[in-house]
């Protein structure tokens, strides 16, 4: 199956009332882990690469690996997504490579650190939408600013400093025509999201629900949504790691989000923890081992297990065969003739 439009994946997810995990990749083992999990659970899937990942792996290596994944798994719809594009040029280069979806994170300036103004965000996001839609490529925008830093991208802070304002979210969706909207509800990138199990004072699910009420048909995206489970932290610490105690976004909160318009859920940290724990365990228990396959295979298996679990929890499991993929060229026509709407349905306050 060729790579499919993320818009199609999310439209189908909305019809089915489920969410789709978007898993970050940097290397072959991670891509294989995701594909094995998608195959095992019969899930459509979003694979995403940050700017840092594209630099680490080199564009062509990474993209050819994704193409291999698509070729080897013809029954699985896969969207390839640029995570946190910082500029029009970053998004354009991903589209030129063959990514079927891009995130233009105009909530930050091009440095990926300084919060941008609403007007700056609208201008750059709209420019990306026009370019991408002409080519059938999906665009995710972001309104509000997430906390934390990952791969050098992020404003830092707790995630509570720039929560998304529902009225501004409506205006942003109308002005830009994005296919999906990332919102800031108190989550942060990285492992250290919350210092205790999050409650309504730090994880603002009420803000998400308010946005969904105003934009009932807009696909919402939850970033920084690893659950950072204790058992994964424990494996790392048991075998010589030194993670400080931390909490992520509980799966039940994500499921509440999915019942309220969340269609894409970004997960990275949990997979990193699973792989690192597995590697530490092998090297701790068998210090004589030095063949990378001896620890990369268990690492890959550990990541597959977490990804498959999330796919089941998000509800995407079992939905890979629900629909036939629409060619990107047809998606482009749909944007041009209006059958693929880019104007949100807005409900009164
Ligand atoms: Zn993110």
Short mmCIF file of N, CA and C in Angstrom, two decimals, residues 5 33 69 123 126 142 175 188 190 284 321:
data_model
loop_
_atom_site.label_atom_id
_atom_site.label_comp_id
_atom_site.label_asym_id
_atom_site.label_seq_id
_atom_site.Cartn_x
_atom_site.Cartn_y
_atom_site.Cartn_z
N UNK A 5 -2.92 9.45 3.00
CA UNK A 5 -3.17 10.77 3.55
C UNK A 5 -3.54 10.65 5.03
N UNK A 33 9.29 -2.08 14.92
CA UNK A 33 8.46 -2.31 16.11
C UNK A 33 7.04 -1.81 15.87
N UNK A 69 8.51 -0.17 4.87
CA UNK A 69 7.42 -0.56 5.78
C UNK A 69 6.09 -0.64 5.02
N UNK A 123 -0.28 33.19 9.63
CA UNK A 123 0.35 33.46 8.33
C UNK A 123 1.17 32.27 7.84
N UNK A 126 -1.06 29.06 7.22
CA UNK A 126 -1.88 29.16 6.00
C UNK A 126 -1.02 28.93 4.76
N UNK A 142 -0.83 24.12 15.24
CA UNK A 142 -0.88 24.13 16.71
C UNK A 142 -1.26 25.52 17.21
N UNK A 175 -9.23 30.51 9.86
CA UNK A 175 -8.30 31.30 9.05
C UNK A 175 -7.30 30.44 8.29
N UNK A 188 3.29 18.25 28.40
CA UNK A 188 4.66 18.65 28.05
C UNK A 188 5.34 17.54 27.28
N UNK A 190 8.66 15.11 26.50
CA UNK A 190 9.69 14.48 27.33
C UNK A 190 9.09 13.63 28.44
N UNK A 284 23.03 -5.50 31.63
CA UNK A 284 23.24 -5.68 33.07
C UNK A 284 23.38 -7.16 33.40
N UNK A 321 -8.39 -2.61 7.94
CA UNK A 321 -9.02 -3.04 6.69
C UNK A 321 -10.36 -2.39 6.41
#
